[in-house]
Amino acid sequence: MKFRHLGRSGLMVSEISYGNWITHGSQVEEEAALACVRAALDVGITTFDTADVYAATRAEEVLGRALHGERREGLEIFTKVYWPTGPGRNDRGLSRKHIMESINGSLRRLGTDYVDLYQAHRYDYSTPLEETMSAFADIVHAGKAHYIGVSEWKASQIREAHQLARELRIPLVSNQPQYSMLWRVIEAEVVPTSEELGVGQIVWSPMAQGVLSGKYLPGQPPPAGSRATDEKSGAAFVARFLTDEVLGTVQRLRPLAEQAGLSMAQLAIAWVLQNPNVSSAIIGASRPDQVHDNVKASGVKLDADLLKAIDEIVGPITERDPAKTESPAKRP
């Protein structure tokens, strides 16, 4: 496993991190989840990403149990706050009240005294950014989080938050966006701004919800048990890619992967890691063998000709519109 700095911070993270968005506590049984975390640890992954909202808080609990007994200083544990975790009006968003209550809940479920990175899961249009950043500052100064990050924020929002973080003397070091060969909306604005500010990307869905693994074929129904067949495991997210045009195009990548000596999944993960602003790529798994396959993308260098060939194939179907950088999440 190779390691990179998270942005321009001193924190080192594994190039490939393990996330449990749609697996732990929902898609797979706990025994399988624990086996996947053990596989991640065995192959050298030290960075683990979760969120309070995943599986209605159960994902944090499962991850906490899976990591119990591990040397805490040897791990980087990330979680997030924003989405509703209860029925009340204040059980959501980035108000001071919700942030303060959420960090305590996350630490309890994870079984740790602190998280290495605490992330704003979306931008909150209903709360003043100064209130949000002040609450984050208090959490950092209390030792409950070492670093602060955001997820799916626009370039202008990252810049404003970064300035407030500097004034509050806390390290805002990361953004967690969707990024893959098929979804490159961060490249035009978010990446240049982040490079300027020293913010690193922790990217999710590097395989475009599994589509870039090549397992979905044009003109055929999704494989049984795949993400596209399970409403609990992100079927709505993968649906945008399940057109014959996209799936047919993806199959044209197979010879390039074989030429590089990689599986299609490895090619997809290695591709996002070619971007120097990417600090880590998040993978998920429902079986340990998926972890063992995916991790082989760490340290892979794709040559310029291969990258050009990939662009020529997927270019016509790649989404690049920077207006789609964020998912608007106005509080109801």
Tab-separated table of C-alpha atoms in Angstrom:
chain	number	residue	atom	x	y	z
A	1	MET	CA	0.000	0.000	0.000
A	2	LYS	CA	1.228	3.476	-0.889
A	3	PHE	CA	0.459	6.537	1.225
A	4	ARG	CA	-0.125	10.200	0.441
A	5	HIS	CA	-0.473	13.407	2.416
A	6	LEU	CA	-4.061	14.577	2.865
A	7	GLY	CA	-3.838	17.870	0.990
A	8	ARG	CA	-0.906	19.899	2.282
A	9	SER	CA	-1.440	18.670	5.831
A	10	GLY	CA	1.000	16.423	7.643
A	11	LEU	CA	-1.575	13.613	7.850
A	12	MET	CA	-0.699	10.544	5.804
A	13	VAL	CA	-3.537	8.395	4.447
A	14	SER	CA	-3.577	5.161	2.479
A	15	GLU	CA	-4.005	5.743	-1.265
A	16	ILE	CA	-6.977	3.430	-1.098
A	17	SER	CA	-9.346	3.890	1.807
A	18	TYR	CA	-12.179	1.663	2.916
A	19	GLY	CA	-15.698	3.110	3.066
A	20	ASN	CA	-18.926	1.554	4.340
A	21	TRP	CA	-21.617	3.773	2.824
A	22	ILE	CA	-23.917	1.082	1.434
A	23	THR	CA	-22.582	-2.102	2.933
A	24	HIS	CA	-22.209	-2.180	6.709
A	25	GLY	CA	-25.455	-2.335	8.598
A	26	SER	CA	-27.551	-2.686	5.450
A	27	GLN	CA	-26.386	-4.598	2.353
A	28	VAL	CA	-24.194	-7.210	4.040
A	29	GLU	CA	-24.381	-9.077	7.315
A	30	GLU	CA	-22.051	-8.047	10.107
A	31	GLU	CA	-19.877	-11.150	9.802
A	32	ALA	CA	-19.177	-10.310	6.154
A	33	ALA	CA	-18.572	-6.653	7.025
A	34	LEU	CA	-16.042	-7.630	9.671
A	35	ALA	CA	-14.299	-9.930	7.176
A	36	CYS	CA	-14.014	-7.062	4.673
A	37	VAL	CA	-12.504	-4.719	7.281
A	38	ARG	CA	-10.055	-7.458	8.291
A	39	ALA	CA	-9.099	-7.871	4.632
A	40	ALA	CA	-8.575	-4.117	4.330
A	41	LEU	CA	-6.284	-4.113	7.360
A	42	ASP	CA	-4.397	-7.154	6.065
A	43	VAL	CA	-3.578	-5.456	2.743
A	44	GLY	CA	-2.357	-2.282	4.427
A	45	ILE	CA	-5.378	0.013	4.326
A	46	THR	CA	-5.293	2.269	7.381
A	47	THR	CA	-7.874	4.888	6.337
A	48	PHE	CA	-11.560	4.175	7.017
A	49	ASP	CA	-14.433	6.448	5.999
A	50	THR	CA	-18.004	6.384	7.280
A	51	ALA	CA	-20.827	8.795	8.225
A	52	ASP	CA	-23.440	9.090	10.937
A	53	VAL	CA	-26.265	8.744	8.416
A	54	TYR	CA	-25.054	5.513	6.796
A	55	ALA	CA	-27.511	2.707	7.545
A	56	ALA	CA	-29.259	5.018	10.025
A	57	THR	CA	-26.121	5.203	12.237
A	58	ARG	CA	-25.550	1.421	12.209
A	59	ALA	CA	-22.575	1.673	9.843
A	60	GLU	CA	-20.543	3.584	12.422
A	61	GLU	CA	-21.367	0.950	15.034
A	62	VAL	CA	-20.267	-1.899	12.766
A	63	LEU	CA	-17.029	-0.128	11.855
A	64	GLY	CA	-16.325	0.577	15.512
A	65	ARG	CA	-16.705	-3.097	16.368
A	66	ALA	CA	-14.628	-4.142	13.367
A	67	LEU	CA	-11.729	-1.911	14.403
A	68	HIS	CA	-11.951	-2.719	18.112
A	69	GLY	CA	-8.598	-3.858	19.453
A	70	GLU	CA	-6.589	-2.274	16.649
A	71	ARG	CA	-3.883	0.221	17.569
A	72	ARG	CA	-5.786	3.508	17.347
A	73	GLU	CA	-2.712	5.562	16.457
A	74	GLY	CA	-2.192	3.381	13.389
A	75	LEU	CA	-5.605	4.197	11.917
A	76	GLU	CA	-7.186	7.222	10.253
A	77	ILE	CA	-10.919	7.200	10.977
A	78	PHE	CA	-13.163	9.653	9.116
A	79	THR	CA	-16.842	10.396	9.610
A	80	LYS	CA	-19.351	13.056	8.550
A	81	VAL	CA	-22.277	15.189	9.679
A	82	TYR	CA	-25.218	16.834	7.862
A	83	TRP	CA	-27.966	14.413	6.830
A	84	PRO	CA	-30.875	13.622	9.187
A	85	THR	CA	-30.125	11.175	11.987
A	86	GLY	CA	-33.421	11.616	13.833
A	87	PRO	CA	-36.975	12.930	13.451
A	88	GLY	CA	-36.444	16.388	14.927
A	89	ARG	CA	-35.953	19.651	13.075
A	90	ASN	CA	-32.497	19.973	14.596
A	91	ASP	CA	-31.428	16.406	13.843
A	92	ARG	CA	-29.939	17.542	10.528
A	93	GLY	CA	-27.827	20.231	8.916
A	94	LEU	CA	-24.742	22.062	10.127
A	95	SER	CA	-26.115	24.072	13.032
A	96	ARG	CA	-23.986	24.270	16.140
A	97	LYS	CA	-26.540	22.155	17.995
A	98	HIS	CA	-26.545	19.328	15.457
A	99	ILE	CA	-22.772	19.307	14.980
A	100	MET	CA	-22.057	19.177	18.718
A	101	GLU	CA	-24.577	16.416	19.314
A	102	SER	CA	-23.515	14.492	16.229
A	103	ILE	CA	-19.805	14.334	17.027
A	104	ASN	CA	-20.581	12.871	20.441
A	105	GLY	CA	-22.893	10.282	18.898
A	106	SER	CA	-20.334	9.334	16.271
A	107	LEU	CA	-17.533	8.927	18.817
A	108	ARG	CA	-19.757	6.742	20.982
A	109	ARG	CA	-20.754	4.506	18.071
A	110	LEU	CA	-17.195	4.262	16.730
A	111	GLY	CA	-15.801	3.508	20.173
A	112	THR	CA	-13.079	6.141	19.983
A	113	ASP	CA	-12.180	9.379	21.754
A	114	TYR	CA	-11.552	11.252	18.495
A	115	VAL	CA	-11.820	11.036	14.725
A	116	ASP	CA	-8.939	11.994	12.509
A	117	LEU	CA	-11.202	13.846	10.058
A	118	TYR	CA	-14.691	15.282	10.628
A	119	GLN	CA	-16.466	16.250	7.410
A	120	ALA	CA	-19.440	18.435	6.499
A	121	HIS	CA	-21.411	15.970	4.389
A	122	ARG	CA	-23.029	18.726	2.300
A	123	TYR	CA	-23.208	22.523	2.351
A	124	ASP	CA	-25.984	23.833	4.595
A	125	TYR	CA	-27.780	26.786	3.006
A	126	SER	CA	-29.898	27.259	6.130
A	127	THR	CA	-27.067	27.847	8.609
A	128	PRO	CA	-24.517	30.696	8.532
A	129	LEU	CA	-21.140	29.313	7.531
A	130	GLU	CA	-19.561	31.204	10.451
A	131	GLU	CA	-21.725	29.210	12.893
A	132	THR	CA	-20.738	25.925	11.270
A	133	MET	CA	-17.021	26.673	11.219
A	134	SER	CA	-17.065	27.959	14.795
A	135	ALA	CA	-18.608	24.673	15.942
A	136	PHE	CA	-15.993	22.713	14.016
A	137	ALA	CA	-13.267	24.831	15.621
A	138	ASP	CA	-14.547	23.999	19.092
A	139	ILE	CA	-14.535	20.287	18.216
A	140	VAL	CA	-10.942	20.463	16.987
A	141	HIS	CA	-9.794	22.490	19.978
A	142	ALA	CA	-11.519	19.992	22.299
A	143	GLY	CA	-9.506	17.171	20.707
A	144	LYS	CA	-12.547	15.363	19.303
A	145	ALA	CA	-11.304	15.749	15.700
A	146	HIS	CA	-7.824	16.417	14.373
A	147	TYR	CA	-8.797	17.811	10.960
A	148	ILE	CA	-11.874	19.174	9.211
A	149	GLY	CA	-13.115	18.414	5.713
A	150	VAL	CA	-16.147	18.895	3.476
A	151	SER	CA	-17.981	16.761	0.940
A	152	GLU	CA	-19.476	17.804	-2.399
A	153	TRP	CA	-18.883	21.521	-1.848
A	154	LYS	CA	-18.452	23.972	-4.707
A	155	ALA	CA	-15.133	25.744	-5.222
A	156	SER	CA	-16.470	29.062	-3.896
A	157	GLN	CA	-17.803	27.372	-0.758
A	158	ILE	CA	-14.500	25.613	-0.122
A	159	ARG	CA	-12.640	28.903	-0.495
A	160	GLU	CA	-14.902	30.737	1.970
A	161	ALA	CA	-14.744	27.925	4.523
A	162	HIS	CA	-10.977	27.661	4.173
A	163	GLN	CA	-10.577	31.368	4.953
A	164	LEU	CA	-12.738	31.035	8.067
A	165	ALA	CA	-10.772	27.944	9.106
A	166	ARG	CA	-7.522	29.894	8.880
A	167	GLU	CA	-8.970	32.657	11.040
A	168	LEU	CA	-10.149	30.067	13.574
A	169	ARG	CA	-6.772	28.301	13.444
A	170	ILE	CA	-8.109	24.899	12.434
A	171	PRO	CA	-6.975	22.704	9.521
A	172	LEU	CA	-9.565	22.332	6.732
A	173	VAL	CA	-7.675	19.859	4.583
A	174	SER	CA	-10.053	17.843	2.406
A	175	ASN	CA	-13.066	17.564	0.141
A	176	GLN	CA	-14.913	14.328	-0.594
A	177	PRO	CA	-16.449	14.432	-4.090
A	178	GLN	CA	-17.693	11.870	-6.541
A	179	TYR	CA	-14.962	11.309	-9.148
A	180	SER	CA	-14.374	8.721	-11.854
A	181	MET	CA	-13.645	8.376	-15.563
A	182	LEU	CA	-17.358	8.987	-16.128
A	183	TRP	CA	-17.862	11.823	-13.606
A	184	ARG	CA	-15.200	14.546	-13.835
A	185	VAL	CA	-17.161	17.618	-12.737
A	186	ILE	CA	-14.592	18.636	-10.095
A	187	GLU	CA	-11.773	19.109	-12.570
A	188	ALA	CA	-12.735	22.544	-13.898
A	189	GLU	CA	-13.149	24.481	-10.631
A	190	VAL	CA	-12.890	22.399	-7.446
A	191	VAL	CA	-9.499	20.841	-8.188
A	192	PRO	CA	-7.687	24.094	-9.143
A	193	THR	CA	-9.102	25.852	-6.072
A	194	SER	CA	-8.176	22.923	-3.844
A	195	GLU	CA	-4.642	22.802	-5.211
A	196	GLU	CA	-4.252	26.494	-4.465
A	197	LEU	CA	-5.541	26.114	-0.901
A	198	GLY	CA	-3.813	22.855	-0.064
A	199	VAL	CA	-7.026	20.829	0.098
A	200	GLY	CA	-6.888	17.182	-0.998
A	201	GLN	CA	-9.647	15.092	-2.564
A	202	ILE	CA	-10.878	11.876	-0.947
A	203	VAL	CA	-12.917	10.589	-3.858
A	204	TRP	CA	-15.940	8.337	-3.694
A	205	SER	CA	-17.320	6.062	-6.394
A	206	PRO	CA	-14.081	5.754	-8.411
A	207	MET	CA	-15.729	2.807	-10.187
A	208	ALA	CA	-18.909	4.783	-10.977
A	209	GLN	CA	-21.014	2.636	-8.639
A	210	GLY	CA	-19.426	-0.515	-10.055
A	211	VAL	CA	-20.166	0.272	-13.698
A	212	LEU	CA	-16.458	0.639	-14.529
A	213	SER	CA	-15.829	-2.892	-13.237
A	214	GLY	CA	-17.438	-4.066	-16.475
A	215	LYS	CA	-19.951	-6.351	-14.756
A	216	TYR	CA	-22.971	-4.529	-16.225
A	217	LEU	CA	-23.460	-5.430	-19.888
A	218	PRO	CA	-25.489	-3.568	-22.529
A	219	GLY	CA	-28.796	-5.161	-23.369
A	220	GLN	CA	-28.692	-7.452	-20.346
A	221	PRO	CA	-30.316	-7.168	-16.910
A	222	PRO	CA	-28.033	-6.278	-13.978
A	223	PRO	CA	-26.398	-9.295	-12.323
A	224	ALA	CA	-28.365	-10.723	-9.412
A	225	GLY	CA	-27.226	-9.290	-6.099
A	226	SER	CA	-25.502	-6.300	-7.705
A	227	ARG	CA	-25.914	-2.740	-6.482
A	228	ALA	CA	-28.320	-1.961	-9.329
A	229	THR	CA	-30.782	-4.549	-8.024
A	230	ASP	CA	-30.786	-3.454	-4.382
A	231	GLU	CA	-32.711	-0.320	-3.459
A	232	LYS	CA	-30.898	-0.226	-0.106
A	233	SER	CA	-27.470	-0.180	-1.724
A	234	GLY	CA	-27.506	2.801	-4.028
A	235	ALA	CA	-29.580	1.634	-7.001
A	236	ALA	CA	-30.695	5.209	-7.602
A	237	PHE	CA	-27.077	6.353	-7.877
A	238	VAL	CA	-26.016	3.676	-10.357
A	239	ALA	CA	-29.126	4.105	-12.540
A	240	ARG	CA	-27.720	7.189	-14.299
A	241	PHE	CA	-24.953	5.042	-15.807
A	242	LEU	CA	-27.083	2.067	-16.849
A	243	THR	CA	-27.700	3.016	-20.474
A	244	ASP	CA	-26.621	0.883	-23.395
A	245	GLU	CA	-24.461	3.751	-24.651
A	246	VAL	CA	-22.535	3.994	-21.380
A	247	LEU	CA	-22.285	0.245	-20.808
A	248	GLY	CA	-21.181	-0.405	-24.375
A	249	THR	CA	-18.533	2.295	-24.101
A	250	VAL	CA	-17.232	0.875	-20.832
A	251	GLN	CA	-16.743	-2.531	-22.440
A	252	ARG	CA	-14.340	-0.896	-24.899
A	253	LEU	CA	-12.033	-0.236	-21.938
A	254	ARG	CA	-11.506	-3.950	-21.361
A	255	PRO	CA	-8.633	-4.365	-23.871
A	256	LEU	CA	-6.877	-1.351	-22.328
A	257	ALA	CA	-7.116	-2.901	-18.865
A	258	GLU	CA	-5.760	-6.185	-20.170
A	259	GLN	CA	-2.944	-4.355	-21.921
A	260	ALA	CA	-2.005	-2.733	-18.606
A	261	GLY	CA	-2.249	-6.036	-16.749
A	262	LEU	CA	-5.124	-4.783	-14.626
A	263	SER	CA	-8.704	-5.759	-13.959
A	264	MET	CA	-11.219	-3.150	-15.074
A	265	ALA	CA	-11.871	-2.231	-11.444
A	266	GLN	CA	-8.157	-1.744	-10.844
A	267	LEU	CA	-7.895	0.419	-13.957
A	268	ALA	CA	-10.735	2.648	-12.743
A	269	ILE	CA	-9.198	3.129	-9.291
A	270	ALA	CA	-5.703	3.662	-10.680
A	271	TRP	CA	-7.107	6.279	-13.073
A	272	VAL	CA	-8.415	8.544	-10.283
A	273	LEU	CA	-5.126	8.164	-8.415
A	274	GLN	CA	-3.258	9.647	-11.389
A	275	ASN	CA	-4.715	13.024	-10.385
A	276	PRO	CA	-2.137	14.542	-7.994
A	277	ASN	CA	-4.875	16.377	-6.075
A	278	VAL	CA	-6.451	13.044	-5.111
A	279	SER	CA	-5.179	11.942	-1.708
A	280	SER	CA	-7.193	8.733	-1.478
A	281	ALA	CA	-9.816	6.742	-3.376
A	282	ILE	CA	-12.598	5.139	-1.349
A	283	ILE	CA	-13.579	1.564	-2.101
A	284	GLY	CA	-16.453	-0.425	-0.650
A	285	ALA	CA	-16.843	-4.175	-0.569
A	286	SER	CA	-19.300	-6.897	0.274
A	287	ARG	CA	-16.654	-9.651	-0.010
A	288	PRO	CA	-12.980	-9.761	1.049
A	289	ASP	CA	-11.845	-10.789	-2.440
A	290	GLN	CA	-13.080	-7.440	-3.758
A	291	VAL	CA	-10.756	-5.672	-1.324
A	292	HIS	CA	-7.821	-7.831	-2.392
A	293	ASP	CA	-8.514	-7.054	-6.067
A	294	ASN	CA	-9.073	-3.316	-5.652
A	295	VAL	CA	-5.982	-2.685	-3.559
A	296	LYS	CA	-3.717	-3.734	-6.410
A	297	ALA	CA	-4.434	-0.333	-8.007
A	298	SER	CA	-2.243	1.342	-5.373
A	299	GLY	CA	1.069	2.506	-6.780
A	300	VAL	CA	0.080	1.853	-10.405
A	301	LYS	CA	1.398	4.394	-12.912
A	302	LEU	CA	-0.635	4.698	-16.105
A	303	ASP	CA	1.377	5.963	-19.064
A	304	ALA	CA	0.345	8.967	-21.143
A	305	ASP	CA	-0.694	6.883	-24.161
A	306	LEU	CA	-3.017	4.755	-22.049
A	307	LEU	CA	-4.582	7.817	-20.421
A	308	LYS	CA	-5.124	9.350	-23.859
A	309	ALA	CA	-6.743	6.152	-25.117
A	310	ILE	CA	-9.082	6.109	-22.134
A	311	ASP	CA	-10.082	9.721	-22.783
A	312	GLU	CA	-10.782	8.972	-26.436
A	313	ILE	CA	-13.105	6.119	-25.502
A	314	VAL	CA	-15.066	7.646	-22.609
A	315	GLY	CA	-14.883	11.301	-23.656
A	316	PRO	CA	-18.277	11.387	-25.404
A	317	ILE	CA	-20.115	10.055	-22.325
A	318	THR	CA	-18.125	11.749	-19.543
A	319	GLU	CA	-19.919	14.321	-17.387
A	320	ARG	CA	-17.754	17.425	-16.896
A	321	ASP	CA	-20.252	20.202	-16.103
A	322	PRO	CA	-18.923	21.995	-12.982
A	323	ALA	CA	-22.482	23.055	-12.140
A	324	LYS	CA	-23.034	19.429	-11.121
A	325	THR	CA	-20.207	19.527	-8.587
A	326	GLU	CA	-22.596	19.551	-5.659
A	327	SER	CA	-25.899	17.919	-4.885
A	328	PRO	CA	-28.080	20.802	-3.661
A	329	ALA	CA	-29.310	19.874	-0.221
A	330	LYS	CA	-31.549	22.609	1.082
A	331	ARG	CA	-33.133	21.746	4.387
A	332	PRO	CA	-36.891	20.977	4.103
